[in-house]
Amino acid sequence: MSKTGLVLEGGGLRGVFTAGVIDCFLDKEIDFDYCIGVSAGSCNTFSYVGKQRGYVRSCMIQKDPANAFWGVRQMVESHKFVDLDKIFYEYTEQYGFDFDEFIKNKMPWEMVVSNMATGKAEYMHTDDIERSRLIGKASCSMPGLTSPVEIDGQLYLDGGICDSIPVQRALDQGCEKLVIVLTRKKGNYSRVNEAAMTIFRRIYGDYPNFLDALAARTQLYHDQVDLSEKLEEEGKAIIIRPTFKEVSRLESKEDELLMAYYHGYTKTKEYSDKIIEFLKKQDE
């Protein structure tokens, strides 16, 4: 049998679409040999590996603004527009994340982080609960909105800067069949505009390699989408992505987030038989 892999793109609150996908996978008991997540996709990696149905949905769709991990109120209270400690420390207690179940699952997984000194992606895994929180936080740390995360003396930010859709990493890890979950509809691309780069140059002027990675991200993203679609055309991948306008990176409207979640769930449910057949099909 071919080694199968699950690739989870990030995208901030667009990750609620992926949360719907993951919950459907858990309901349908769809298993993979390997999983890799980046940024918000790392949150969904926690949910999938730990078999924590509904966890990311609960984190991202907050009925009480006072409990949200992002927004103006969060800025006033914690001096952080995005407070990732809520996701990886407070919410894990509040929503009862079972780290024992997460660690017990021996399926290989990785989370992508961006090394600020080298401007390169790194792929991290651990069997330690506290280190896994730290890796997840680093993978999700958005430039300009959150502080870098220190791991082993190195500073890291959002893995999506250096490897937005880690399809090649999954292939390098021996995966021959991939399910790739994207959070943008077909034809929509991630862009880093000049105004943003001007701000980033002021903030990260001491990290020229990281600035180079930020400047190159738009082309990298195009190339990774092209690779994903090429693999799908060759019958080596299935892409799941929104088919109507996706939510914004920092969406706050509960109805919009719920719609995106259910869109991810129902689309995956429609694909489920095809995915199950694709994953189990013997090599010819």
PDB file of C-alpha atoms in Angstrom:
ATOM      1  CA  MET A   1       0.000   0.000   0.000  1.00  0.00           C
ATOM      2  CA  SER A   2       1.141   3.560  -0.674  1.00  0.00           C
ATOM      3  CA  LYS A   3       2.023   5.763   2.290  1.00  0.00           C
ATOM      4  CA  THR A   4      -0.723   8.344   2.739  1.00  0.00           C
ATOM      5  CA  GLY A   5      -0.358  11.891   3.995  1.00  0.00           C
ATOM      6  CA  LEU A   6      -2.593  14.720   5.180  1.00  0.00           C
ATOM      7  CA  VAL A   7      -1.408  18.295   4.479  1.00  0.00           C
ATOM      8  CA  LEU A   8      -3.125  21.160   6.322  1.00  0.00           C
ATOM      9  CA  GLU A   9      -2.683  24.765   5.176  1.00  0.00           C
ATOM     10  CA  GLY A  10      -2.993  27.683   7.626  1.00  0.00           C
ATOM     11  CA  GLY A  11      -4.746  30.993   7.184  1.00  0.00           C
ATOM     12  CA  GLY A  12      -5.774  32.276  10.593  1.00  0.00           C
ATOM     13  CA  LEU A  13      -9.538  32.033  11.128  1.00  0.00           C
ATOM     14  CA  ARG A  14      -9.874  30.445   7.675  1.00  0.00           C
ATOM     15  CA  GLY A  15      -8.684  27.360   9.527  1.00  0.00           C
ATOM     16  CA  VAL A  16     -12.258  26.923  10.758  1.00  0.00           C
ATOM     17  CA  PHE A  17     -12.977  25.428   7.304  1.00  0.00           C
ATOM     18  CA  THR A  18     -10.270  22.846   8.010  1.00  0.00           C
ATOM     19  CA  ALA A  19     -11.789  22.235  11.445  1.00  0.00           C
ATOM     20  CA  GLY A  20     -14.931  21.047   9.667  1.00  0.00           C
ATOM     21  CA  VAL A  21     -12.833  18.797   7.438  1.00  0.00           C
ATOM     22  CA  ILE A  22     -11.019  17.297  10.434  1.00  0.00           C
ATOM     23  CA  ASP A  23     -14.222  16.658  12.371  1.00  0.00           C
ATOM     24  CA  CYS A  24     -15.644  14.809   9.373  1.00  0.00           C
ATOM     25  CA  PHE A  25     -12.452  12.725   9.094  1.00  0.00           C
ATOM     26  CA  LEU A  26     -12.815  11.802  12.767  1.00  0.00           C
ATOM     27  CA  ASP A  27     -16.502  10.947  12.361  1.00  0.00           C
ATOM     28  CA  LYS A  28     -15.758   8.801   9.298  1.00  0.00           C
ATOM     29  CA  GLU A  29     -12.642   7.284  10.935  1.00  0.00           C
ATOM     30  CA  ILE A  30     -10.472   8.261   7.961  1.00  0.00           C
ATOM     31  CA  ASP A  31      -6.849   7.557   8.856  1.00  0.00           C
ATOM     32  CA  PHE A  32      -3.531   8.644   7.349  1.00  0.00           C
ATOM     33  CA  ASP A  33       0.050   7.450   7.742  1.00  0.00           C
ATOM     34  CA  TYR A  34       1.392  10.979   8.249  1.00  0.00           C
ATOM     35  CA  CYS A  35       0.078  14.483   8.952  1.00  0.00           C
ATOM     36  CA  ILE A  36       1.723  17.879   8.573  1.00  0.00           C
ATOM     37  CA  GLY A  37       0.174  21.214   9.545  1.00  0.00           C
ATOM     38  CA  VAL A  38       1.284  24.800   9.233  1.00  0.00           C
ATOM     39  CA  SER A  39       0.044  27.814  11.212  1.00  0.00           C
ATOM     40  CA  ALA A  40      -3.710  27.319  11.818  1.00  0.00           C
ATOM     41  CA  GLY A  41      -3.204  23.913  10.211  1.00  0.00           C
ATOM     42  CA  SER A  42      -1.060  23.071  13.241  1.00  0.00           C
ATOM     43  CA  CYS A  43      -4.067  23.689  15.504  1.00  0.00           C
ATOM     44  CA  ASN A  44      -6.005  21.273  13.334  1.00  0.00           C
ATOM     45  CA  THR A  45      -3.108  18.809  13.522  1.00  0.00           C
ATOM     46  CA  PHE A  46      -3.520  18.819  17.301  1.00  0.00           C
ATOM     47  CA  SER A  47      -7.225  18.135  16.869  1.00  0.00           C
ATOM     48  CA  TYR A  48      -6.759  15.331  14.332  1.00  0.00           C
ATOM     49  CA  VAL A  49      -3.849  13.533  16.012  1.00  0.00           C
ATOM     50  CA  GLY A  50      -5.472  13.840  19.430  1.00  0.00           C
ATOM     51  CA  LYS A  51      -8.889  12.804  18.058  1.00  0.00           C
ATOM     52  CA  GLN A  52     -10.374  15.879  19.717  1.00  0.00           C
ATOM     53  CA  ARG A  53     -13.525  16.430  17.705  1.00  0.00           C
ATOM     54  CA  GLY A  54     -14.796  19.996  17.907  1.00  0.00           C
ATOM     55  CA  TYR A  55     -11.730  21.432  19.625  1.00  0.00           C
ATOM     56  CA  VAL A  56     -10.651  23.877  16.917  1.00  0.00           C
ATOM     57  CA  ARG A  57     -14.250  24.834  16.228  1.00  0.00           C
ATOM     58  CA  SER A  58     -14.606  25.778  19.912  1.00  0.00           C
ATOM     59  CA  CYS A  59     -11.372  27.779  19.824  1.00  0.00           C
ATOM     60  CA  MET A  60     -12.208  29.712  16.679  1.00  0.00           C
ATOM     61  CA  ILE A  61     -15.931  30.337  17.117  1.00  0.00           C
ATOM     62  CA  GLN A  62     -16.283  32.316  20.322  1.00  0.00           C
ATOM     63  CA  LYS A  63     -19.753  33.380  21.429  1.00  0.00           C
ATOM     64  CA  ASP A  64     -18.268  35.547  24.187  1.00  0.00           C
ATOM     65  CA  PRO A  65     -15.901  38.249  22.848  1.00  0.00           C
ATOM     66  CA  ALA A  66     -14.208  38.354  26.242  1.00  0.00           C
ATOM     67  CA  ASN A  67     -13.000  34.799  25.675  1.00  0.00           C
ATOM     68  CA  ALA A  68     -11.692  35.323  22.129  1.00  0.00           C
ATOM     69  CA  PHE A  69      -7.976  34.961  21.436  1.00  0.00           C
ATOM     70  CA  TRP A  70      -7.938  37.891  18.985  1.00  0.00           C
ATOM     71  CA  GLY A  71      -9.449  41.357  18.638  1.00  0.00           C
ATOM     72  CA  VAL A  72      -9.463  44.842  20.128  1.00  0.00           C
ATOM     73  CA  ARG A  73     -10.705  43.638  23.511  1.00  0.00           C
ATOM     74  CA  GLN A  74      -7.844  41.162  23.638  1.00  0.00           C
ATOM     75  CA  MET A  75      -5.445  43.974  22.816  1.00  0.00           C
ATOM     76  CA  VAL A  76      -6.728  46.051  25.728  1.00  0.00           C
ATOM     77  CA  GLU A  77      -6.579  43.171  28.212  1.00  0.00           C
ATOM     78  CA  SER A  78      -3.337  41.430  27.219  1.00  0.00           C
ATOM     79  CA  HIS A  79      -1.624  44.054  25.000  1.00  0.00           C
ATOM     80  CA  LYS A  80      -1.667  41.449  22.216  1.00  0.00           C
ATOM     81  CA  PHE A  81      -4.051  41.639  19.257  1.00  0.00           C
ATOM     82  CA  VAL A  82      -3.636  37.871  18.921  1.00  0.00           C
ATOM     83  CA  ASP A  83      -2.976  35.958  22.154  1.00  0.00           C
ATOM     84  CA  LEU A  84      -1.854  32.433  21.257  1.00  0.00           C
ATOM     85  CA  ASP A  85      -1.402  31.501  24.898  1.00  0.00           C
ATOM     86  CA  LYS A  86      -5.184  31.261  25.037  1.00  0.00           C
ATOM     87  CA  ILE A  87      -5.206  28.548  22.355  1.00  0.00           C
ATOM     88  CA  PHE A  88      -2.316  26.447  23.585  1.00  0.00           C
ATOM     89  CA  TYR A  89      -2.719  26.899  27.339  1.00  0.00           C
ATOM     90  CA  GLU A  90      -6.090  28.331  28.398  1.00  0.00           C
ATOM     91  CA  TYR A  91      -8.362  26.699  25.821  1.00  0.00           C
ATOM     92  CA  THR A  92      -6.723  23.296  26.297  1.00  0.00           C
ATOM     93  CA  GLU A  93      -7.973  23.391  29.884  1.00  0.00           C
ATOM     94  CA  GLN A  94     -11.260  25.137  29.142  1.00  0.00           C
ATOM     95  CA  TYR A  95     -12.278  22.694  26.409  1.00  0.00           C
ATOM     96  CA  GLY A  96     -10.640  19.635  27.935  1.00  0.00           C
ATOM     97  CA  PHE A  97      -8.002  18.853  25.310  1.00  0.00           C
ATOM     98  CA  ASP A  98      -6.726  15.325  26.019  1.00  0.00           C
ATOM     99  CA  PHE A  99      -2.947  15.591  25.614  1.00  0.00           C
ATOM    100  CA  ASP A 100      -2.554  11.968  26.743  1.00  0.00           C
ATOM    101  CA  GLU A 101      -4.582  10.888  23.706  1.00  0.00           C
ATOM    102  CA  PHE A 102      -2.526  13.208  21.513  1.00  0.00           C
ATOM    103  CA  ILE A 103       0.786  11.747  22.713  1.00  0.00           C
ATOM    104  CA  LYS A 104      -0.540   8.185  22.625  1.00  0.00           C
ATOM    105  CA  ASN A 105      -1.237   8.384  18.888  1.00  0.00           C
ATOM    106  CA  LYS A 106       1.954   7.160  17.207  1.00  0.00           C
ATOM    107  CA  MET A 107       1.031   8.375  13.722  1.00  0.00           C
ATOM    108  CA  PRO A 108       3.987  10.504  12.525  1.00  0.00           C
ATOM    109  CA  TRP A 109       3.131  14.217  12.425  1.00  0.00           C
ATOM    110  CA  GLU A 110       5.023  17.456  11.983  1.00  0.00           C
ATOM    111  CA  MET A 111       4.348  21.164  12.375  1.00  0.00           C
ATOM    112  CA  VAL A 112       6.065  23.807  10.255  1.00  0.00           C
ATOM    113  CA  VAL A 113       7.882  26.765  11.814  1.00  0.00           C
ATOM    114  CA  SER A 114       9.929  29.563  10.218  1.00  0.00           C
ATOM    115  CA  ASN A 115      13.419  30.174  11.600  1.00  0.00           C
ATOM    116  CA  MET A 116      13.941  33.939  11.765  1.00  0.00           C
ATOM    117  CA  ALA A 117      17.738  33.728  11.545  1.00  0.00           C
ATOM    118  CA  THR A 118      17.932  31.440   8.522  1.00  0.00           C
ATOM    119  CA  GLY A 119      14.682  32.343   6.767  1.00  0.00           C
ATOM    120  CA  LYS A 120      14.082  28.617   6.287  1.00  0.00           C
ATOM    121  CA  ALA A 121      11.258  26.281   7.247  1.00  0.00           C
ATOM    122  CA  GLU A 122      11.842  23.701   9.935  1.00  0.00           C
ATOM    123  CA  TYR A 123       9.659  20.684  10.664  1.00  0.00           C
ATOM    124  CA  MET A 124       9.169  19.789  14.294  1.00  0.00           C
ATOM    125  CA  HIS A 125       7.764  16.806  16.179  1.00  0.00           C
ATOM    126  CA  THR A 126       7.848  15.862  19.832  1.00  0.00           C
ATOM    127  CA  ASP A 127       6.442  13.373  22.314  1.00  0.00           C
ATOM    128  CA  ASP A 128       6.571  15.996  25.073  1.00  0.00           C
ATOM    129  CA  ILE A 129       3.339  17.813  25.950  1.00  0.00           C
ATOM    130  CA  GLU A 130       4.862  21.170  26.902  1.00  0.00           C
ATOM    131  CA  ARG A 131       7.165  21.229  23.882  1.00  0.00           C
ATOM    132  CA  SER A 132       4.219  20.413  21.598  1.00  0.00           C
ATOM    133  CA  ARG A 133       2.399  23.495  22.909  1.00  0.00           C
ATOM    134  CA  LEU A 134       5.471  25.599  22.173  1.00  0.00           C
ATOM    135  CA  ILE A 135       5.858  24.226  18.643  1.00  0.00           C
ATOM    136  CA  GLY A 136       2.187  24.827  17.898  1.00  0.00           C
ATOM    137  CA  LYS A 137       2.419  28.377  19.201  1.00  0.00           C
ATOM    138  CA  ALA A 138       5.507  29.070  17.078  1.00  0.00           C
ATOM    139  CA  SER A 139       3.845  27.670  13.960  1.00  0.00           C
ATOM    140  CA  CYS A 140       0.857  30.011  14.450  1.00  0.00           C
ATOM    141  CA  SER A 141       2.745  33.191  15.410  1.00  0.00           C
ATOM    142  CA  MET A 142       1.747  35.724  12.756  1.00  0.00           C
ATOM    143  CA  PRO A 143       4.362  38.334  11.779  1.00  0.00           C
ATOM    144  CA  GLY A 144       3.470  41.805  13.003  1.00  0.00           C
ATOM    145  CA  LEU A 145       0.718  40.539  15.302  1.00  0.00           C
ATOM    146  CA  THR A 146       2.516  38.200  17.698  1.00  0.00           C
ATOM    147  CA  SER A 147       5.948  37.909  19.232  1.00  0.00           C
ATOM    148  CA  PRO A 148       8.488  35.331  18.036  1.00  0.00           C
ATOM    149  CA  VAL A 149       8.643  32.082  20.003  1.00  0.00           C
ATOM    150  CA  GLU A 150      11.982  30.836  21.298  1.00  0.00           C
ATOM    151  CA  ILE A 151      12.756  27.136  20.941  1.00  0.00           C
ATOM    152  CA  ASP A 152      16.222  25.762  21.741  1.00  0.00           C
ATOM    153  CA  GLY A 153      17.716  29.256  21.604  1.00  0.00           C
ATOM    154  CA  GLN A 154      16.282  30.070  18.164  1.00  0.00           C
ATOM    155  CA  LEU A 155      13.433  32.472  17.356  1.00  0.00           C
ATOM    156  CA  TYR A 156      10.534  31.260  15.232  1.00  0.00           C
ATOM    157  CA  LEU A 157       7.434  32.708  13.608  1.00  0.00           C
ATOM    158  CA  ASP A 158       4.553  31.487  11.444  1.00  0.00           C
ATOM    159  CA  GLY A 159       5.502  28.394   9.470  1.00  0.00           C
ATOM    160  CA  GLY A 160       3.383  29.663   6.594  1.00  0.00           C
ATOM    161  CA  ILE A 161       6.029  32.248   5.724  1.00  0.00           C
ATOM    162  CA  CYS A 162       8.615  29.690   4.627  1.00  0.00           C
ATOM    163  CA  ASP A 163       6.399  26.733   3.687  1.00  0.00           C
ATOM    164  CA  SER A 164       2.758  27.717   3.243  1.00  0.00           C
ATOM    165  CA  ILE A 165       1.523  24.399   1.830  1.00  0.00           C
ATOM    166  CA  PRO A 166       4.055  21.721   2.840  1.00  0.00           C
ATOM    167  CA  VAL A 167       3.255  19.289   0.048  1.00  0.00           C
ATOM    168  CA  GLN A 168       6.900  18.768  -0.908  1.00  0.00           C
ATOM    169  CA  ARG A 169       7.770  17.933   2.681  1.00  0.00           C
ATOM    170  CA  ALA A 170       5.066  15.249   2.705  1.00  0.00           C
ATOM    171  CA  LEU A 171       6.453  13.821  -0.538  1.00  0.00           C
ATOM    172  CA  ASP A 172       9.982  13.890   0.915  1.00  0.00           C
ATOM    173  CA  GLN A 173       8.688  11.930   3.896  1.00  0.00           C
ATOM    174  CA  GLY A 174       7.658   9.134   1.552  1.00  0.00           C
ATOM    175  CA  CYS A 175       3.981   9.925   1.062  1.00  0.00           C
ATOM    176  CA  GLU A 176       2.695   8.794  -2.317  1.00  0.00           C
ATOM    177  CA  LYS A 177      -0.961   9.726  -1.850  1.00  0.00           C
ATOM    178  CA  LEU A 178      -1.980  13.044  -0.339  1.00  0.00           C
ATOM    179  CA  VAL A 179      -5.137  14.731   0.831  1.00  0.00           C
ATOM    180  CA  ILE A 180      -4.394  18.467   0.783  1.00  0.00           C
ATOM    181  CA  VAL A 181      -6.692  20.821   2.685  1.00  0.00           C
ATOM    182  CA  LEU A 182      -6.496  24.419   1.451  1.00  0.00           C
ATOM    183  CA  THR A 183      -8.309  27.356   3.018  1.00  0.00           C
ATOM    184  CA  ARG A 184      -8.610  29.532  -0.081  1.00  0.00           C
ATOM    185  CA  LYS A 185     -10.916  28.876  -3.005  1.00  0.00           C
ATOM    186  CA  LYS A 186      -9.414  28.020  -6.386  1.00  0.00           C
ATOM    187  CA  GLY A 187      -7.771  31.053  -7.968  1.00  0.00           C
ATOM    188  CA  ASN A 188      -7.308  32.962  -4.707  1.00  0.00           C
ATOM    189  CA  TYR A 189      -3.690  33.402  -3.692  1.00  0.00           C
ATOM    190  CA  SER A 190      -1.804  34.586  -0.641  1.00  0.00           C
ATOM    191  CA  ARG A 191      -0.024  37.887  -1.238  1.00  0.00           C
ATOM    192  CA  VAL A 192       2.468  39.996   0.687  1.00  0.00           C
ATOM    193  CA  ASN A 193       2.043  43.551  -0.630  1.00  0.00           C
ATOM    194  CA  GLU A 194       4.583  46.371  -0.547  1.00  0.00           C
ATOM    195  CA  ALA A 195       2.795  48.193   2.273  1.00  0.00           C
ATOM    196  CA  ALA A 196       3.106  45.116   4.470  1.00  0.00           C
ATOM    197  CA  MET A 197       6.742  44.659   3.463  1.00  0.00           C
ATOM    198  CA  THR A 198       7.486  48.249   4.487  1.00  0.00           C
ATOM    199  CA  ILE A 199       6.175  47.489   7.973  1.00  0.00           C
ATOM    200  CA  PHE A 200       7.998  44.169   8.123  1.00  0.00           C
ATOM    201  CA  ARG A 201      11.301  45.817   7.156  1.00  0.00           C
ATOM    202  CA  ARG A 202      10.969  48.109  10.154  1.00  0.00           C
ATOM    203  CA  ILE A 203      10.094  45.292  12.544  1.00  0.00           C
ATOM    204  CA  TYR A 204      12.454  42.584  11.275  1.00  0.00           C
ATOM    205  CA  GLY A 205      15.359  44.629   9.944  1.00  0.00           C
ATOM    206  CA  ASP A 206      17.785  42.543  11.999  1.00  0.00           C
ATOM    207  CA  TYR A 207      16.633  39.366  10.230  1.00  0.00           C
ATOM    208  CA  PRO A 208      17.441  39.831   6.509  1.00  0.00           C
ATOM    209  CA  ASN A 209      16.934  36.147   5.672  1.00  0.00           C
ATOM    210  CA  PHE A 210      13.466  36.234   7.191  1.00  0.00           C
ATOM    211  CA  LEU A 211      12.660  39.395   5.209  1.00  0.00           C
ATOM    212  CA  ASP A 212      13.776  37.599   2.033  1.00  0.00           C
ATOM    213  CA  ALA A 213      11.392  34.757   2.887  1.00  0.00           C
ATOM    214  CA  LEU A 214       8.535  37.225   3.412  1.00  0.00           C
ATOM    215  CA  ALA A 215       9.274  38.881   0.061  1.00  0.00           C
ATOM    216  CA  ALA A 216       9.342  35.500  -1.707  1.00  0.00           C
ATOM    217  CA  ARG A 217       6.191  34.137  -0.109  1.00  0.00           C
ATOM    218  CA  THR A 218       3.745  35.199  -2.838  1.00  0.00           C
ATOM    219  CA  GLN A 219       5.638  33.292  -5.557  1.00  0.00           C
ATOM    220  CA  LEU A 220       6.221  30.343  -3.238  1.00  0.00           C
ATOM    221  CA  TYR A 221       2.497  30.121  -2.563  1.00  0.00           C
ATOM    222  CA  HIS A 222       1.688  30.145  -6.295  1.00  0.00           C
ATOM    223  CA  ASP A 223       4.242  27.384  -6.872  1.00  0.00           C
ATOM    224  CA  GLN A 224       2.852  25.252  -4.062  1.00  0.00           C
ATOM    225  CA  VAL A 225      -0.718  25.575  -5.334  1.00  0.00           C
ATOM    226  CA  ASP A 226       0.531  24.603  -8.798  1.00  0.00           C
ATOM    227  CA  LEU A 227       2.272  21.526  -7.374  1.00  0.00           C
ATOM    228  CA  SER A 228      -0.842  20.522  -5.440  1.00  0.00           C
ATOM    229  CA  GLU A 229      -3.022  20.815  -8.541  1.00  0.00           C
ATOM    230  CA  LYS A 230      -0.481  18.916 -10.649  1.00  0.00           C
ATOM    231  CA  LEU A 231      -0.513  16.042  -8.146  1.00  0.00           C
ATOM    232  CA  GLU A 232      -4.299  16.033  -8.231  1.00  0.00           C
ATOM    233  CA  GLU A 233      -4.290  15.873 -12.041  1.00  0.00           C
ATOM    234  CA  GLU A 234      -1.892  12.914 -11.837  1.00  0.00           C
ATOM    235  CA  GLY A 235      -4.197  11.061  -9.448  1.00  0.00           C
ATOM    236  CA  LYS A 236      -1.738  11.367  -6.556  1.00  0.00           C
ATOM    237  CA  ALA A 237      -3.713  13.838  -4.469  1.00  0.00           C
ATOM    238  CA  ILE A 238      -7.183  15.025  -3.554  1.00  0.00           C
ATOM    239  CA  ILE A 239      -7.595  18.722  -2.763  1.00  0.00           C
ATOM    240  CA  ILE A 240     -10.327  19.882  -0.404  1.00  0.00           C
ATOM    241  CA  ARG A 241     -10.894  23.640  -0.409  1.00  0.00           C
ATOM    242  CA  PRO A 242     -13.721  26.184  -0.164  1.00  0.00           C
ATOM    243  CA  THR A 243     -15.861  26.643  -3.228  1.00  0.00           C
ATOM    244  CA  PHE A 244     -17.342  29.973  -2.172  1.00  0.00           C
ATOM    245  CA  LYS A 245     -15.685  33.095  -0.748  1.00  0.00           C
ATOM    246  CA  GLU A 246     -13.631  32.114   2.267  1.00  0.00           C
ATOM    247  CA  VAL A 247     -13.731  33.983   5.576  1.00  0.00           C
ATOM    248  CA  SER A 248     -11.064  36.552   6.366  1.00  0.00           C
ATOM    249  CA  ARG A 249      -7.893  35.764   8.273  1.00  0.00           C
ATOM    250  CA  LEU A 250      -9.243  37.503  11.382  1.00  0.00           C
ATOM    251  CA  GLU A 251     -12.987  37.000  10.898  1.00  0.00           C
ATOM    252  CA  SER A 252     -15.073  37.822  13.987  1.00  0.00           C
ATOM    253  CA  LYS A 253     -18.652  37.167  12.833  1.00  0.00           C
ATOM    254  CA  GLU A 254     -19.976  33.974  14.381  1.00  0.00           C
ATOM    255  CA  ASP A 255     -22.377  33.235  11.514  1.00  0.00           C
ATOM    256  CA  GLU A 256     -19.597  33.549   8.915  1.00  0.00           C
ATOM    257  CA  LEU A 257     -17.313  31.242  10.892  1.00  0.00           C
ATOM    258  CA  LEU A 258     -20.070  28.673  11.414  1.00  0.00           C
ATOM    259  CA  MET A 259     -20.850  28.728   7.708  1.00  0.00           C
ATOM    260  CA  ALA A 260     -17.186  28.091   6.876  1.00  0.00           C
ATOM    261  CA  TYR A 261     -16.999  25.244   9.411  1.00  0.00           C
ATOM    262  CA  TYR A 262     -20.083  23.505   8.024  1.00  0.00           C
ATOM    263  CA  HIS A 263     -18.858  24.098   4.486  1.00  0.00           C
ATOM    264  CA  GLY A 264     -15.676  22.182   5.348  1.00  0.00           C
ATOM    265  CA  TYR A 265     -17.634  19.399   7.032  1.00  0.00           C
ATOM    266  CA  THR A 266     -20.244  18.905   4.304  1.00  0.00           C
ATOM    267  CA  LYS A 267     -17.713  19.131   1.458  1.00  0.00           C
ATOM    268  CA  THR A 268     -15.596  16.443   3.121  1.00  0.00           C
ATOM    269  CA  LYS A 269     -18.657  14.302   3.720  1.00  0.00           C
ATOM    270  CA  GLU A 270     -19.441  14.535  -0.006  1.00  0.00           C
ATOM    271  CA  TYR A 271     -15.847  13.503  -0.804  1.00  0.00           C
ATOM    272  CA  SER A 272     -15.609  10.832   1.893  1.00  0.00           C
ATOM    273  CA  ASP A 273     -16.294   7.765  -0.239  1.00  0.00           C
ATOM    274  CA  LYS A 274     -13.861   9.002  -2.888  1.00  0.00           C
ATOM    275  CA  ILE A 275     -11.217   9.708  -0.236  1.00  0.00           C
ATOM    276  CA  ILE A 276     -11.625   6.306   1.424  1.00  0.00           C
ATOM    277  CA  GLU A 277     -11.311   4.542  -1.937  1.00  0.00           C
ATOM    278  CA  PHE A 278      -8.324   6.697  -2.914  1.00  0.00           C
ATOM    279  CA  LEU A 279      -6.465   5.937   0.308  1.00  0.00           C
ATOM    280  CA  LYS A 280      -7.015   2.190   0.280  1.00  0.00           C
ATOM    281  CA  LYS A 281      -6.555   1.553  -3.447  1.00  0.00           C
ATOM    282  CA  GLN A 282      -3.680  -0.819  -4.170  1.00  0.00           C
ATOM    283  CA  ASP A 283      -0.823   0.411  -6.328  1.00  0.00           C
ATOM    284  CA  GLU A 284      -1.186  -0.749  -9.880  1.00  0.00           C
TER     285      GLU A 284
END
